[in-house]
CSV table of C-alpha atoms in Angstrom, one decimal:
chain,number,residue,atom,x,y,z
A,1,MET,CA,87.9,127.2,114.4
A,2,ALA,CA,89.8,124.2,115.9
A,3,ARG,CA,91.8,122.0,113.6
A,4,ARG,CA,90.2,118.6,113.3
A,5,LYS,CA,92.1,115.5,114.1
A,6,LYS,CA,92.4,113.1,111.2
A,7,ILE,CA,91.8,109.5,112.2
A,8,TYR,CA,92.4,107.7,108.8
A,9,GLU,CA,92.8,108.4,105.1
A,10,GLY,CA,91.9,105.9,102.5
A,11,LYS,CA,91.8,105.9,98.8
A,12,ALA,CA,88.4,107.6,98.5
A,13,LYS,CA,87.7,109.1,102.0
A,14,ILE,CA,89.2,110.8,105.0
A,15,LEU,CA,87.9,110.2,108.5
A,16,TYR,CA,88.1,112.9,111.2
A,17,GLU,CA,87.1,113.0,114.8
A,18,GLY,CA,83.4,114.0,115.1
A,19,PRO,CA,82.0,116.9,117.2
A,20,GLU,CA,80.6,114.5,119.8
A,21,PRO,CA,82.0,111.3,121.4
A,22,GLY,CA,81.1,108.3,119.3
A,23,THR,CA,80.9,110.2,116.0
A,24,ILE,CA,83.1,110.6,113.0
A,25,VAL,CA,83.1,113.1,110.1
A,26,GLN,CA,83.5,111.2,106.8
A,27,TYR,CA,85.0,113.4,103.9
A,28,PHE,CA,84.6,112.2,100.3
A,29,LYS,CA,87.6,112.8,98.1
A,30,ASP,CA,87.7,113.3,94.3
A,31,ASP,CA,90.3,110.5,93.9
A,32,ALA,CA,89.5,107.6,91.7
A,33,THR,CA,91.6,104.4,92.0
A,34,ALA,CA,91.5,101.0,90.5
A,35,PHE,CA,93.5,97.8,90.5
A,36,ASN,CA,94.6,98.3,94.2
A,37,ALA,CA,95.5,101.9,93.5
A,38,GLU,CA,97.8,101.1,90.5
A,39,LYS,CA,95.6,103.3,88.4
A,40,ARG,CA,94.8,106.7,89.9
A,41,GLN,CA,93.2,110.0,88.9
A,42,VAL,CA,91.5,113.0,90.4
A,43,ILE,CA,88.0,113.5,89.0
A,44,GLU,CA,86.5,116.8,90.0
A,45,GLY,CA,83.0,116.5,91.6
A,46,LYS,CA,83.2,112.7,92.3
A,47,GLY,CA,83.4,113.2,96.0
A,48,VAL,CA,80.3,115.5,96.0
A,49,LEU,CA,78.3,112.9,94.0
A,50,ASN,CA,79.3,110.0,96.2
A,51,ASN,CA,78.5,112.0,99.4
A,52,ARG,CA,75.0,112.7,98.1
A,53,LEU,CA,74.4,109.3,96.7
A,54,SER,CA,75.6,107.5,99.9
A,55,GLU,CA,73.4,109.8,101.9
A,56,PHE,CA,70.5,108.8,99.7
A,57,PHE,CA,71.0,105.1,100.0
A,58,MET,CA,71.9,105.1,103.7
A,59,THR,CA,68.8,107.2,104.6
A,60,GLY,CA,66.6,104.8,102.6
A,61,LEU,CA,68.0,101.8,104.4
A,62,ASN,CA,67.5,103.4,107.8
A,63,ALA,CA,63.9,104.2,106.8
A,64,ILE,CA,63.2,100.5,106.1
A,65,GLY,CA,64.8,99.3,109.3
A,66,VAL,CA,68.2,98.3,108.0
A,67,PRO,CA,70.6,100.0,110.5
A,68,THR,CA,73.5,102.1,109.2
A,69,HIS,CA,76.2,104.3,110.7
A,70,PHE,CA,74.8,107.4,108.8
A,71,ILE,CA,73.6,110.3,111.0
A,72,LYS,CA,73.3,113.3,108.6
A,73,ARG,CA,75.1,115.1,105.8
A,74,LEU,CA,77.1,118.1,106.9
A,75,ASN,CA,77.9,119.8,103.6
A,76,MET,CA,78.8,119.0,100.0
A,77,ARG,CA,81.6,116.6,100.9
A,78,GLU,CA,81.1,115.6,104.5
A,79,GLN,CA,78.7,113.5,106.5
A,80,LEU,CA,78.4,112.7,110.2
A,81,VAL,CA,78.4,109.0,111.0
A,82,ARG,CA,78.4,106.9,114.1
A,83,ALA,CA,81.8,105.5,115.1
A,84,VAL,CA,81.8,101.7,114.7
A,85,GLU,CA,84.2,98.8,115.2
A,86,ILE,CA,84.7,97.7,111.6
A,87,ILE,CA,84.8,94.0,110.9
A,88,PRO,CA,87.8,93.6,108.6
A,89,LEU,CA,85.8,92.2,105.7
A,90,GLU,CA,84.4,93.4,102.5
A,91,ILE,CA,81.0,91.7,101.9
A,92,VAL,CA,80.2,91.4,98.2
A,93,VAL,CA,76.8,90.4,96.9
A,94,ARG,CA,76.6,89.3,93.2
A,95,ASN,CA,73.5,89.1,91.1
A,96,VAL,CA,75.1,88.9,87.7
A,97,ALA,CA,78.4,87.4,86.6
A,98,ALA,CA,81.0,90.2,86.2
A,99,GLY,CA,84.4,91.3,87.3
A,100,SER,CA,86.5,88.8,89.2
A,101,LEU,CA,83.7,86.2,89.5
A,102,ALA,CA,83.4,85.9,85.7
A,103,LYS,CA,87.2,85.6,85.4
A,104,ARG,CA,87.5,83.0,88.2
A,105,LEU,CA,84.8,80.7,86.9
A,106,GLY,CA,85.2,81.3,83.2
A,107,MET,CA,81.6,82.7,82.9
A,108,GLU,CA,80.3,85.1,80.3
A,109,GLU,CA,80.1,88.6,81.7
A,110,GLY,CA,76.4,89.5,82.1
A,111,ALA,CA,75.0,86.0,82.8
A,112,ASP,CA,72.4,86.1,85.5
A,113,LEU,CA,73.2,84.0,88.6
A,114,PRO,CA,70.7,81.5,89.9
A,115,ARG,CA,70.5,83.4,93.2
A,116,PRO,CA,72.5,86.2,94.9
A,117,ILE,CA,75.9,85.0,95.9
A,118,VAL,CA,77.6,86.4,99.0
A,119,GLU,CA,81.4,86.5,99.1
A,120,TYR,CA,83.9,87.8,101.7
A,121,TYR,CA,87.2,89.5,101.2
A,122,TYR,CA,89.7,90.3,103.9
A,123,LYS,CA,90.4,94.0,104.1
A,124,ASP,CA,94.1,94.5,103.5
A,125,ASP,CA,95.3,96.6,100.6
A,126,LYS,CA,98.9,95.2,100.9
A,127,LEU,CA,97.5,91.7,100.3
A,128,GLY,CA,95.1,92.9,97.6
A,129,ASP,CA,92.0,92.2,99.7
A,130,PRO,CA,92.1,88.4,99.2
A,131,MET,CA,88.9,86.4,99.1
A,132,VAL,CA,88.2,84.3,102.2
A,133,THR,CA,85.7,81.8,103.4
A,134,GLU,CA,83.6,81.5,106.5
A,135,GLU,CA,86.1,79.0,107.8
A,136,HIS,CA,88.9,81.6,107.6
A,137,ILE,CA,86.6,84.2,109.3
A,138,ALA,CA,85.8,81.8,112.2
A,139,ALA,CA,89.4,80.5,112.5
A,140,PHE,CA,91.0,84.0,112.8
A,141,GLY,CA,88.2,85.4,115.0
A,142,TRP,CA,87.1,88.2,112.7
A,143,ALA,CA,83.5,87.3,113.3
A,144,SER,CA,81.5,84.7,115.1
A,145,GLN,CA,79.0,82.4,113.5
A,146,ALA,CA,76.2,84.5,114.9
A,147,ASP,CA,77.8,87.6,113.4
A,148,MET,CA,78.1,85.9,110.0
A,149,ASP,CA,74.4,85.0,110.1
A,150,ASP,CA,73.6,88.7,110.8
A,151,ILE,CA,76.0,89.9,108.1
A,152,VAL,CA,74.4,87.7,105.4
A,153,ALA,CA,71.0,88.9,106.5
A,154,LEU,CA,72.1,92.5,106.3
A,155,ALA,CA,73.7,92.0,102.9
A,156,LEU,CA,70.7,90.4,101.4
A,157,ARG,CA,68.3,93.1,102.7
A,158,VAL,CA,70.6,95.7,101.2
A,159,ASN,CA,70.5,93.8,98.0
A,160,ASP,CA,66.7,93.6,97.9
A,161,TYR,CA,66.5,97.4,98.6
A,162,LEU,CA,69.1,98.5,96.1
A,163,SER,CA,67.9,96.1,93.4
A,164,GLY,CA,64.3,97.4,93.5
A,165,LEU,CA,65.4,101.0,93.7
A,166,MET,CA,67.7,100.7,90.7
A,167,TYR,CA,65.2,98.6,88.7
A,168,GLY,CA,62.7,101.5,89.1
A,169,VAL,CA,65.0,103.9,87.3
A,170,GLY,CA,66.2,101.4,84.6
A,171,ILE,CA,69.4,100.3,86.2
A,172,LYS,CA,70.5,96.7,86.9
A,173,LEU,CA,72.3,96.1,90.2
A,174,VAL,CA,75.0,93.7,89.0
A,175,ASP,CA,76.9,93.5,92.3
A,176,PHE,CA,78.0,95.7,95.3
A,177,LYS,CA,80.1,95.6,98.4
A,178,ILE,CA,79.4,96.8,101.9
A,179,GLU,CA,81.3,97.0,105.2
A,180,VAL,CA,79.8,96.1,108.5
A,181,GLY,CA,80.6,97.5,111.9
A,182,ARG,CA,79.9,96.6,115.5
A,183,VAL,CA,78.2,99.1,117.9
A,184,TYR,CA,77.6,98.6,121.5
A,185,ASP,CA,74.6,99.6,123.7
A,186,GLY,CA,75.9,98.6,127.1
A,187,ASP,CA,76.7,94.9,126.9
A,188,PHE,CA,74.5,94.4,123.8
A,189,GLN,CA,76.2,94.3,120.4
A,190,ARG,CA,74.6,95.2,117.1
A,191,LEU,CA,75.9,95.0,113.6
A,192,ILE,CA,75.2,97.9,111.2
A,193,VAL,CA,76.1,98.9,107.6
A,194,ALA,CA,79.1,101.2,107.6
A,195,ASP,CA,81.5,102.9,105.1
A,196,GLU,CA,79.6,104.0,102.0
A,197,ILE,CA,77.2,102.9,99.3
A,198,SER,CA,77.9,104.6,96.0
A,199,PRO,CA,78.7,103.9,92.4
A,200,ASP,CA,82.3,103.4,93.7
A,201,SER,CA,81.1,100.3,95.5
A,202,CYS,CA,78.5,99.0,93.1
A,203,ARG,CA,78.3,97.7,89.5
A,204,LEU,CA,75.4,99.4,87.8
A,205,TRP,CA,74.4,98.7,84.2
A,206,ASP,CA,71.6,100.3,82.1
A,207,ILE,CA,68.9,97.6,81.8
A,208,GLU,CA,68.3,98.2,78.1
A,209,THR,CA,71.7,99.1,76.7
A,210,GLY,CA,74.1,97.5,79.2
A,211,LYS,CA,75.9,100.9,79.5
A,212,LYS,CA,78.1,101.0,82.6
A,213,LEU,CA,77.4,103.6,85.2
A,214,ASP,CA,79.9,102.7,87.8
A,215,LYS,CA,83.7,102.7,88.4
A,216,ASP,CA,84.2,100.2,85.5
A,217,VAL,CA,84.0,103.4,83.4
A,218,PHE,CA,87.3,104.4,85.0
A,219,ARG,CA,88.8,101.0,85.2
A,220,ARG,CA,88.2,100.3,81.5
A,221,ASP,CA,88.5,103.8,80.1
A,222,LEU,CA,84.9,103.9,78.9
A,223,GLY,CA,84.3,107.6,79.2
A,224,ASN,CA,83.9,110.3,81.9
A,225,LEU,CA,83.3,108.9,85.4
A,226,ALA,CA,81.7,112.0,86.7
A,227,ASP,CA,79.2,111.9,83.9
A,228,ALA,CA,78.3,108.3,84.7
A,229,TYR,CA,77.8,109.0,88.4
A,230,THR,CA,75.8,112.2,87.5
A,231,GLU,CA,73.4,110.1,85.4
A,232,VAL,CA,72.8,107.7,88.3
A,233,ALA,CA,72.1,110.7,90.6
A,234,GLN,CA,69.8,112.2,88.1
A,235,ARG,CA,67.8,109.0,87.5
A,236,LEU,CA,67.4,108.6,91.3
A,237,GLY,CA,66.3,112.2,91.7
A,238,VAL,CA,69.3,113.1,93.9
A,239,MET,CA,70.4,115.7,91.3
A,240,PRO,CA,68.3,117.9,89.0
A,241,LYS,CA,68.3,116.8,85.4
A,242,GLN,CA,68.9,120.3,84.1
A,243,ALA,CA,72.3,120.0,85.8
A,244,ALA,CA,73.4,117.9,82.8
A,245,GLN,CA,74.0,121.2,81.0
A,246,MET,CA,76.8,122.2,83.4
A,247,GLY,CA,80.4,121.3,82.7
A,248,LYS,CA,80.9,119.9,86.2
A,249,PRO,CA,78.4,118.6,88.7
A,250,ARG,CA,77.3,121.3,91.2
A,251,LEU,CA,74.8,120.2,93.8
A,252,ILE,CA,72.9,122.6,96.0
A,253,ASN,CA,73.8,122.1,99.6
C-alpha cells in the first residue's frame, strides 16, 4: 500500500492527500490541548468519538441543505472530505455567556444572551487566534462583504440545527465554532462548512444540572474527557448506551 502524503498536522487532526483529486483524508488524533496548546494530554478514544460525532453532525447538516465538506467516514478515525480553500477565520456563535465572552464583558457565566452573537477570530496559533471585526476582514481581504453575509447565514443555520438537536437530548448549546471554506464549480464560488463539529469545538451543558460535556472538562480538570464525549454520543444515539460499561470507548466501524 502506497504511503500517503501528509498535507498538514494540527493540534487535533492530521490531513492527508485523498484518493481522488479534490479530496482529503482527515485523521482524528487522541490529543487534547487547551490554552493555545500550553496544556496537552493524550486521551485514548477521543479521536474515535470526535470522528463519529463530526460525521453525525455534518451528515445532518448536509441533509437539511447546509453544505459541508464531509463526504463519508472511512474507518474509526478517518473521514473523506472535499478539499476547500479555508478562509482564515474561526467563526464563533454564542447563545450563552461563557468563556472569553464572560471574562471580556464581566458577565456571569451562564447568562442567556438576548440573541445569538457571531464573533470572528483570525486563525493564527502564534498570535493566539485574536478576535477581529468585519472591518479587519474586509481591509485584509480575507473575505468580501458578500462572503461575510454568506458566512453569517451559514453560522446561524448551523446554530439553529445544533441547538434543536442538543435540546432534544437534554443538552444546552452554549456556543460553538466552525470554519468555512471556498469551493469552485467552474467560475462559481460556494462557501461550505469545513473542519469539524464535535465537543472539541462546542460548549455543551446538561440543561438540568449544568454539567459540562465539552472540552472545558479538560481545561478545568472537571473529570474524564472521554467519558463526557461518550455521554454526548450516547444521548445522540451515535454510540450504544451499554458501551458505558466498557473501560474505554469502542465503537463498531
